[in-house]
């Protein structure tokens, strides 16, 4: 299990008592793990202005915009597609689209359907989506808000909830497609294909997938070979200082694929953490021994920037802490695994291999 890219803070770690529920009921034990995962992509949490701007944000004025395909697609409808929750969904109109996660919104807009999107989830934070009404309350979907907009198709993923809201939307006769979440770079093309097929534009999906994969490959070609022959070890930390949440990512955190694509080693995974997250301890950090630390921007802000980061027990003693070597990426895109994945990878590469080694 891993967090979806869409920020849905839940449980004590997010400072909320009510967890975000999945599309279908799950065991309590699984929910506990999901709390940590969902948190990672939240984008919630306090902080000041102490975090450095990411490399891409510094270099590109369009860093928080999506780039639609040049030619608007002409949907071929109706289509019937398989939903990830075991149902079949028939879509006969894309006139009014409601994507219920930020990552799905990104795909829809990039495919050229921005004008047909009539609402957004709180996690859709890119510029073109900000004009839209939000149909979530504390990260839970409001079925009443969605239905009031008379959508012709609703897109969700397996982290979307509560399940009662999903059922209410479907019971109203609205086509609702559930998409499997992304776990790594290998899932980017699959999600694009799934959404494009549901919107009746499979050829546009193929074009976008090819464009995205080519751009990712181009970034990877720019990665310098390690001077000493050793790949940098990078630990992914999820931090929310205001809620006293300090977590070290493992194999299932969602970051491994990005770090490995950037020519690095996921230090948490390499140290034997085979699940999602574990509480940060001096012992766990010493075993991970990261050369650099990957952080979400708001998480970095929430602990008071670099000076606050090195006060977390164990961090100052790591190679990353001693060198004050960090990489920060905006919360809303880091684990998105969508059409802007090349930009995320560019930020990581530019900061990780910066000449001064600080990522700043």
Tab-separated table of C-alpha atoms in Angstrom:
chain	number	residue	atom	x	y	z
A	1	UNK	CA	0.000	0.000	0.000
A	2	UNK	CA	1.161	3.554	-0.637
A	3	UNK	CA	-0.165	7.045	-0.417
A	4	UNK	CA	-1.910	8.471	-3.383
A	5	UNK	CA	-0.378	11.619	-4.751
A	6	UNK	CA	-3.347	13.537	-3.672
A	7	UNK	CA	-3.034	15.087	-0.316
A	8	UNK	CA	-5.539	13.642	2.088
A	9	UNK	CA	-4.184	14.111	5.587
A	10	UNK	CA	-5.785	11.708	8.004
A	11	UNK	CA	-5.551	10.592	11.576
A	12	UNK	CA	-3.423	12.123	14.332
A	13	UNK	CA	-0.509	12.695	12.003
A	14	UNK	CA	-2.508	15.209	10.062
A	15	UNK	CA	-4.067	16.754	13.122
A	16	UNK	CA	-7.488	15.309	12.275
A	17	UNK	CA	-9.462	12.648	14.011
A	18	UNK	CA	-11.459	11.407	11.049
A	19	UNK	CA	-9.563	9.368	8.441
A	20	UNK	CA	-10.209	9.630	4.757
A	21	UNK	CA	-12.032	6.462	3.840
A	22	UNK	CA	-11.421	4.443	0.670
A	23	UNK	CA	-13.961	3.688	-2.015
A	24	UNK	CA	-14.765	0.366	-0.403
A	25	UNK	CA	-14.405	-0.680	3.229
A	26	UNK	CA	-11.001	-1.947	4.372
A	27	UNK	CA	-9.698	-3.605	7.459
A	28	UNK	CA	-8.684	-1.391	10.346
A	29	UNK	CA	-5.113	-2.594	10.176
A	30	UNK	CA	-4.811	-1.567	6.545
A	31	UNK	CA	-6.320	1.802	7.348
A	32	UNK	CA	-3.597	2.470	9.896
A	33	UNK	CA	-0.955	2.003	7.233
A	34	UNK	CA	-2.943	4.076	4.763
A	35	UNK	CA	-2.957	7.008	7.176
A	36	UNK	CA	0.787	7.337	6.904
A	37	UNK	CA	0.732	6.928	3.123
A	38	UNK	CA	-1.999	9.403	2.429
A	39	UNK	CA	-0.248	11.952	4.585
A	40	UNK	CA	2.792	12.025	2.397
A	41	UNK	CA	1.033	13.623	-0.462
A	42	UNK	CA	-1.081	15.963	1.487
A	43	UNK	CA	0.297	19.395	1.041
A	44	UNK	CA	-1.144	20.268	4.429
A	45	UNK	CA	0.860	21.549	7.317
A	46	UNK	CA	2.085	24.813	8.638
A	47	UNK	CA	5.280	26.673	8.108
A	48	UNK	CA	6.758	29.969	7.138
A	49	UNK	CA	8.802	31.051	4.174
A	50	UNK	CA	11.979	29.241	5.158
A	51	UNK	CA	11.942	26.602	2.396
A	52	UNK	CA	14.020	27.303	-0.699
A	53	UNK	CA	12.295	27.485	-4.025
A	54	UNK	CA	12.744	24.309	-6.027
A	55	UNK	CA	15.060	24.350	-9.023
A	56	UNK	CA	12.239	24.107	-11.528
A	57	UNK	CA	10.226	26.785	-9.747
A	58	UNK	CA	13.224	29.092	-9.893
A	59	UNK	CA	13.824	28.497	-13.604
A	60	UNK	CA	10.337	28.249	-15.073
A	61	UNK	CA	7.394	30.657	-14.693
A	62	UNK	CA	5.082	27.806	-15.750
A	63	UNK	CA	6.226	25.434	-13.004
A	64	UNK	CA	2.732	25.243	-11.477
A	65	UNK	CA	0.856	24.979	-14.759
A	66	UNK	CA	0.010	21.935	-16.839
A	67	UNK	CA	0.847	21.886	-20.545
A	68	UNK	CA	-2.127	20.666	-22.616
A	69	UNK	CA	-1.626	18.826	-25.877
A	70	UNK	CA	-1.474	21.149	-28.881
A	71	UNK	CA	-4.574	19.816	-30.653
A	72	UNK	CA	-7.828	19.496	-28.664
A	73	UNK	CA	-9.083	15.916	-28.924
A	74	UNK	CA	-12.439	14.942	-30.422
A	75	UNK	CA	-13.998	12.302	-28.138
A	76	UNK	CA	-15.444	9.153	-29.696
A	77	UNK	CA	-18.303	8.162	-27.408
A	78	UNK	CA	-19.956	6.228	-25.886
A	79	UNK	CA	-17.301	4.001	-24.356
A	80	UNK	CA	-17.531	1.293	-21.701
A	81	UNK	CA	-14.515	0.839	-19.437
A	82	UNK	CA	-13.599	-1.287	-16.438
A	83	UNK	CA	-13.450	0.510	-13.101
A	84	UNK	CA	-10.782	-0.452	-10.560
A	85	UNK	CA	-13.475	-1.339	-8.030
A	86	UNK	CA	-14.868	-4.122	-10.230
A	87	UNK	CA	-17.699	-2.334	-12.032
A	88	UNK	CA	-18.208	-1.440	-15.675
A	89	UNK	CA	-18.802	2.211	-16.499
A	90	UNK	CA	-20.332	3.602	-19.684
A	91	UNK	CA	-19.529	7.211	-20.565
A	92	UNK	CA	-21.505	8.981	-23.266
A	93	UNK	CA	-20.558	12.610	-22.570
A	94	UNK	CA	-17.480	14.546	-21.463
A	95	UNK	CA	-19.295	17.872	-21.295
A	96	UNK	CA	-19.008	18.181	-17.500
A	97	UNK	CA	-16.083	16.396	-15.863
A	98	UNK	CA	-15.320	16.156	-12.138
A	99	UNK	CA	-11.925	14.632	-11.280
A	100	UNK	CA	-11.778	13.869	-7.568
A	101	UNK	CA	-7.997	13.849	-7.169
A	102	UNK	CA	-5.366	16.380	-8.106
A	103	UNK	CA	-3.393	13.883	-10.163
A	104	UNK	CA	-6.437	12.907	-12.220
A	105	UNK	CA	-7.229	16.586	-12.738
A	106	UNK	CA	-3.730	17.054	-14.100
A	107	UNK	CA	-4.201	14.270	-16.652
A	108	UNK	CA	-7.631	15.558	-17.731
A	109	UNK	CA	-6.370	19.098	-18.238
A	110	UNK	CA	-3.261	17.931	-20.066
A	111	UNK	CA	-5.360	15.843	-22.436
A	112	UNK	CA	-7.099	19.085	-23.398
A	113	UNK	CA	-10.342	18.843	-21.431
A	114	UNK	CA	-9.762	21.780	-19.095
A	115	UNK	CA	-12.800	23.711	-20.320
A	116	UNK	CA	-15.069	20.767	-19.547
A	117	UNK	CA	-13.881	20.362	-15.950
A	118	UNK	CA	-16.500	21.886	-13.636
A	119	UNK	CA	-15.014	21.200	-10.195
A	120	UNK	CA	-11.859	20.141	-8.425
A	121	UNK	CA	-10.640	18.291	-5.408
A	122	UNK	CA	-8.744	20.375	-2.861
A	123	UNK	CA	-5.551	18.689	-4.065
A	124	UNK	CA	-5.698	20.149	-7.591
A	125	UNK	CA	-3.467	23.139	-6.964
A	126	UNK	CA	-2.026	23.901	-10.419
A	127	UNK	CA	-2.880	27.289	-11.886
A	128	UNK	CA	-5.517	26.308	-14.460
A	129	UNK	CA	-7.593	24.477	-11.831
A	130	UNK	CA	-7.702	27.145	-9.148
A	131	UNK	CA	-10.737	28.913	-10.643
A	132	UNK	CA	-12.925	25.835	-10.086
A	133	UNK	CA	-15.200	25.201	-7.104
A	134	UNK	CA	-13.906	22.675	-4.558
A	135	UNK	CA	-16.156	19.671	-3.926
A	136	UNK	CA	-14.352	18.251	-0.923
A	137	UNK	CA	-14.747	18.993	2.753
A	138	UNK	CA	-11.677	18.336	4.888
A	139	UNK	CA	-10.477	16.104	2.028
A	140	UNK	CA	-13.660	14.014	1.968
A	141	UNK	CA	-15.860	14.191	-1.111
A	142	UNK	CA	-19.151	16.014	-0.752
A	143	UNK	CA	-21.612	14.039	-2.865
A	144	UNK	CA	-24.124	16.881	-2.674
A	145	UNK	CA	-21.599	19.364	-4.066
A	146	UNK	CA	-20.639	17.024	-6.886
A	147	UNK	CA	-24.246	16.260	-7.856
A	148	UNK	CA	-25.205	19.952	-7.787
A	149	UNK	CA	-22.830	20.512	-10.718
A	150	UNK	CA	-24.590	17.883	-12.856
A	151	UNK	CA	-21.436	16.050	-13.992
A	152	UNK	CA	-21.511	13.711	-16.969
A	153	UNK	CA	-18.476	11.799	-15.695
A	154	UNK	CA	-16.701	11.607	-12.336
A	155	UNK	CA	-13.154	10.281	-11.985
A	156	UNK	CA	-11.828	8.934	-8.691
A	157	UNK	CA	-9.122	6.610	-7.448
A	158	UNK	CA	-9.025	3.995	-4.722
A	159	UNK	CA	-8.115	6.595	-2.082
A	160	UNK	CA	-11.245	8.652	-2.795
A	161	UNK	CA	-13.912	8.599	-0.117
A	162	UNK	CA	-15.947	8.274	1.929
A	163	UNK	CA	-17.491	5.222	0.296
A	164	UNK	CA	-20.973	6.547	1.065
A	165	UNK	CA	-20.315	9.578	-1.115
A	166	UNK	CA	-19.119	7.393	-3.990
A	167	UNK	CA	-22.225	5.240	-3.680
A	168	UNK	CA	-24.476	8.302	-3.567
A	169	UNK	CA	-22.980	9.679	-6.776
A	170	UNK	CA	-23.369	6.346	-8.550
A	171	UNK	CA	-26.899	5.849	-7.243
A	172	UNK	CA	-27.798	9.169	-8.861
A	173	UNK	CA	-26.917	7.616	-12.229
A	174	UNK	CA	-23.630	9.468	-12.744
A	175	UNK	CA	-20.872	7.466	-14.509
A	176	UNK	CA	-18.054	7.193	-11.968
A	177	UNK	CA	-14.740	5.576	-12.877
A	178	UNK	CA	-12.258	4.473	-10.212
A	179	UNK	CA	-8.624	4.445	-11.380
A	180	UNK	CA	-5.805	2.488	-9.753
A	181	UNK	CA	-3.290	4.823	-8.067
A	182	UNK	CA	0.293	5.138	-9.266
A	183	UNK	CA	3.116	3.489	-7.340
A	184	UNK	CA	5.999	4.539	-9.564
A	185	UNK	CA	7.184	5.673	-12.967
A	186	UNK	CA	5.920	2.471	-14.595
A	187	UNK	CA	2.361	3.537	-13.742
A	188	UNK	CA	2.472	6.939	-15.441
A	189	UNK	CA	1.517	5.647	-18.889
A	190	UNK	CA	-1.133	3.288	-17.523
A	191	UNK	CA	-3.025	6.062	-15.767
A	192	UNK	CA	-2.865	8.330	-18.808
A	193	UNK	CA	-4.204	5.524	-20.988
A	194	UNK	CA	-7.017	4.751	-18.548
A	195	UNK	CA	-8.245	8.339	-18.351
A	196	UNK	CA	-7.877	8.910	-22.094
A	197	UNK	CA	-9.892	5.779	-22.870
A	198	UNK	CA	-12.664	6.865	-20.495
A	199	UNK	CA	-12.818	10.269	-22.187
A	200	UNK	CA	-12.997	8.690	-25.622
A	201	UNK	CA	-9.581	9.925	-26.796
A	202	UNK	CA	-7.215	6.931	-26.748
A	203	UNK	CA	-5.038	8.423	-29.491
A	204	UNK	CA	-4.529	11.586	-27.432
A	205	UNK	CA	-3.625	9.364	-24.503
A	206	UNK	CA	-1.007	7.603	-26.599
A	207	UNK	CA	0.406	10.968	-27.671
A	208	UNK	CA	0.559	12.271	-24.117
A	209	UNK	CA	2.093	9.052	-22.831
A	210	UNK	CA	4.793	9.187	-25.508
A	211	UNK	CA	5.503	12.858	-24.765
A	212	UNK	CA	5.755	12.192	-21.041
A	213	UNK	CA	7.992	9.160	-21.402
A	214	UNK	CA	10.299	10.983	-23.833
A	215	UNK	CA	10.673	13.915	-21.458
A	216	UNK	CA	11.439	11.641	-18.535
A	217	UNK	CA	14.068	9.865	-20.625
A	218	UNK	CA	15.609	13.210	-21.590
A	219	UNK	CA	15.969	14.207	-17.942
A	220	UNK	CA	17.587	10.882	-17.108
A	221	UNK	CA	20.186	11.420	-19.823
A	222	UNK	CA	21.296	14.566	-17.993
A	223	UNK	CA	22.150	12.722	-14.763
A	224	UNK	CA	25.905	12.887	-14.139
A	225	UNK	CA	27.846	9.721	-13.379
A	226	UNK	CA	28.900	9.582	-9.712
A	227	UNK	CA	32.507	10.722	-9.359
A	228	UNK	CA	33.397	8.011	-6.848
A	229	UNK	CA	31.297	5.353	-8.528
A	230	UNK	CA	28.771	5.381	-5.688
A	231	UNK	CA	25.213	6.544	-6.177
A	232	UNK	CA	24.004	9.146	-3.665
A	233	UNK	CA	21.880	7.736	-0.853
A	234	UNK	CA	18.717	9.789	-0.380
A	235	UNK	CA	16.221	9.434	2.463
A	236	UNK	CA	12.635	10.542	1.892
A	237	UNK	CA	11.240	12.122	5.048
A	238	UNK	CA	7.626	13.053	5.676
A	239	UNK	CA	7.484	15.857	8.216
A	240	UNK	CA	4.663	17.837	9.797
A	241	UNK	CA	6.236	19.751	12.627
A	242	UNK	CA	2.988	21.298	13.864
A	243	UNK	CA	1.579	17.802	14.407
A	244	UNK	CA	4.846	16.250	15.625
A	245	UNK	CA	4.910	13.845	12.686
A	246	UNK	CA	8.391	12.696	11.689
A	247	UNK	CA	8.495	9.713	9.337
A	248	UNK	CA	11.211	7.977	7.324
A	249	UNK	CA	10.107	6.526	4.001
A	250	UNK	CA	10.707	2.904	3.103
A	251	UNK	CA	10.242	0.755	0.001
A	252	UNK	CA	6.506	1.486	-0.267
A	253	UNK	CA	6.580	5.244	0.383
A	254	UNK	CA	6.128	6.041	-3.295
A	255	UNK	CA	9.443	7.879	-3.609
A	256	UNK	CA	11.717	4.949	-4.456
A	257	UNK	CA	10.901	4.981	-8.152
A	258	UNK	CA	11.706	8.685	-8.469
A	259	UNK	CA	14.938	8.432	-6.523
A	260	UNK	CA	16.125	5.457	-8.545
A	261	UNK	CA	15.190	7.221	-11.797
A	262	UNK	CA	17.309	10.151	-10.593
A	263	UNK	CA	20.321	7.883	-10.271
A	264	UNK	CA	20.105	7.681	-6.484
A	265	UNK	CA	19.554	4.983	-3.874
A	266	UNK	CA	16.503	5.119	-1.633
A	267	UNK	CA	18.319	5.064	1.688
A	268	UNK	CA	15.271	3.958	3.671
A	269	UNK	CA	14.531	1.085	1.312
A	270	UNK	CA	18.202	0.092	1.132
A	271	UNK	CA	18.441	0.014	4.925
A	272	UNK	CA	15.759	-2.670	5.074
A	273	UNK	CA	12.535	-0.680	5.506
A	274	UNK	CA	10.241	-2.757	3.312
A	275	UNK	CA	6.966	-0.990	4.138
A	276	UNK	CA	5.780	2.577	3.782
A	277	UNK	CA	6.972	4.673	6.712
A	278	UNK	CA	8.529	4.282	10.094
A	279	UNK	CA	8.953	6.796	12.877
A	280	UNK	CA	12.265	8.616	12.657
A	281	UNK	CA	14.791	7.434	15.233
A	282	UNK	CA	18.501	8.048	15.554
A	283	UNK	CA	19.068	4.345	14.999
A	284	UNK	CA	16.973	4.217	11.799
A	285	UNK	CA	18.702	7.291	10.382
A	286	UNK	CA	22.145	5.955	11.257
A	287	UNK	CA	21.347	2.730	9.404
A	288	UNK	CA	19.975	4.617	6.391
A	289	UNK	CA	22.999	6.974	6.396
A	290	UNK	CA	21.620	9.324	3.733
A	291	UNK	CA	23.893	11.621	1.757
A	292	UNK	CA	20.864	13.843	1.058
A	293	UNK	CA	17.303	14.197	2.294
A	294	UNK	CA	14.229	14.533	0.069
A	295	UNK	CA	11.425	16.621	1.569
A	296	UNK	CA	8.105	18.086	0.605
A	297	UNK	CA	8.341	21.859	0.674
A	298	UNK	CA	5.648	22.330	3.321
A	299	UNK	CA	7.190	19.642	5.476
A	300	UNK	CA	10.509	21.487	5.367
A	301	UNK	CA	8.752	24.730	6.257
A	302	UNK	CA	6.822	23.073	9.089
A	303	UNK	CA	9.980	22.240	11.044
A	304	UNK	CA	11.477	25.698	10.618
A	305	UNK	CA	13.727	25.144	7.643
A	306	UNK	CA	17.263	23.796	7.815
A	307	UNK	CA	17.951	24.955	11.360
A	308	UNK	CA	14.864	23.126	12.585
A	309	UNK	CA	15.521	20.058	10.457
A	310	UNK	CA	18.901	19.314	11.993
A	311	UNK	CA	17.367	19.502	15.472
A	312	UNK	CA	15.310	16.363	14.774
A	313	UNK	CA	17.134	13.586	16.667
A	314	UNK	CA	19.570	11.740	14.462
A	315	UNK	CA	19.523	14.017	11.407
A	316	UNK	CA	22.508	16.162	12.340
A	317	UNK	CA	24.642	13.013	12.633
A	318	UNK	CA	23.879	11.763	9.110
A	319	UNK	CA	26.074	12.726	6.152
A	320	UNK	CA	23.084	14.724	4.817
A	321	UNK	CA	22.686	16.586	8.090
A	322	UNK	CA	26.372	17.349	8.409
A	323	UNK	CA	26.490	18.673	4.837
A	324	UNK	CA	23.048	20.320	5.153
A	325	UNK	CA	22.185	18.665	1.871
A	326	UNK	CA	18.492	18.604	1.033
A	327	UNK	CA	16.166	18.362	-1.952
A	328	UNK	CA	12.709	19.965	-1.750
A	329	UNK	CA	9.777	19.493	-4.125
A	330	UNK	CA	6.290	20.982	-3.894
A	331	UNK	CA	3.821	18.747	-2.074
A	332	UNK	CA	1.224	18.779	-4.845
A	333	UNK	CA	3.460	17.225	-7.500
A	334	UNK	CA	6.153	15.155	-5.822
A	335	UNK	CA	4.425	11.766	-5.965
A	336	UNK	CA	1.898	12.606	-8.645
A	337	UNK	CA	3.349	10.300	-11.325
A	338	UNK	CA	1.469	12.140	-14.053
A	339	UNK	CA	2.269	14.280	-17.112
A	340	UNK	CA	4.535	16.562	-15.058
A	341	UNK	CA	6.736	13.776	-13.718
A	342	UNK	CA	9.629	14.977	-15.869
A	343	UNK	CA	9.503	18.335	-14.061
A	344	UNK	CA	9.591	16.616	-10.680
A	345	UNK	CA	12.527	14.502	-11.794
A	346	UNK	CA	14.276	17.619	-13.104
A	347	UNK	CA	13.918	19.311	-9.711
A	348	UNK	CA	15.363	16.316	-7.913
A	349	UNK	CA	18.273	15.944	-10.344
A	350	UNK	CA	19.150	19.652	-10.412
A	351	UNK	CA	19.174	19.925	-6.632
A	352	UNK	CA	20.753	16.569	-5.874
A	353	UNK	CA	23.667	17.147	-8.224
A	354	UNK	CA	24.029	20.872	-7.580
A	355	UNK	CA	27.694	21.957	-7.581
A	356	UNK	CA	27.504	23.222	-4.021
A	357	UNK	CA	25.820	19.974	-2.950
A	358	UNK	CA	23.124	21.746	-0.979
A	359	UNK	CA	20.244	21.683	-3.420
A	360	UNK	CA	19.712	25.380	-2.839
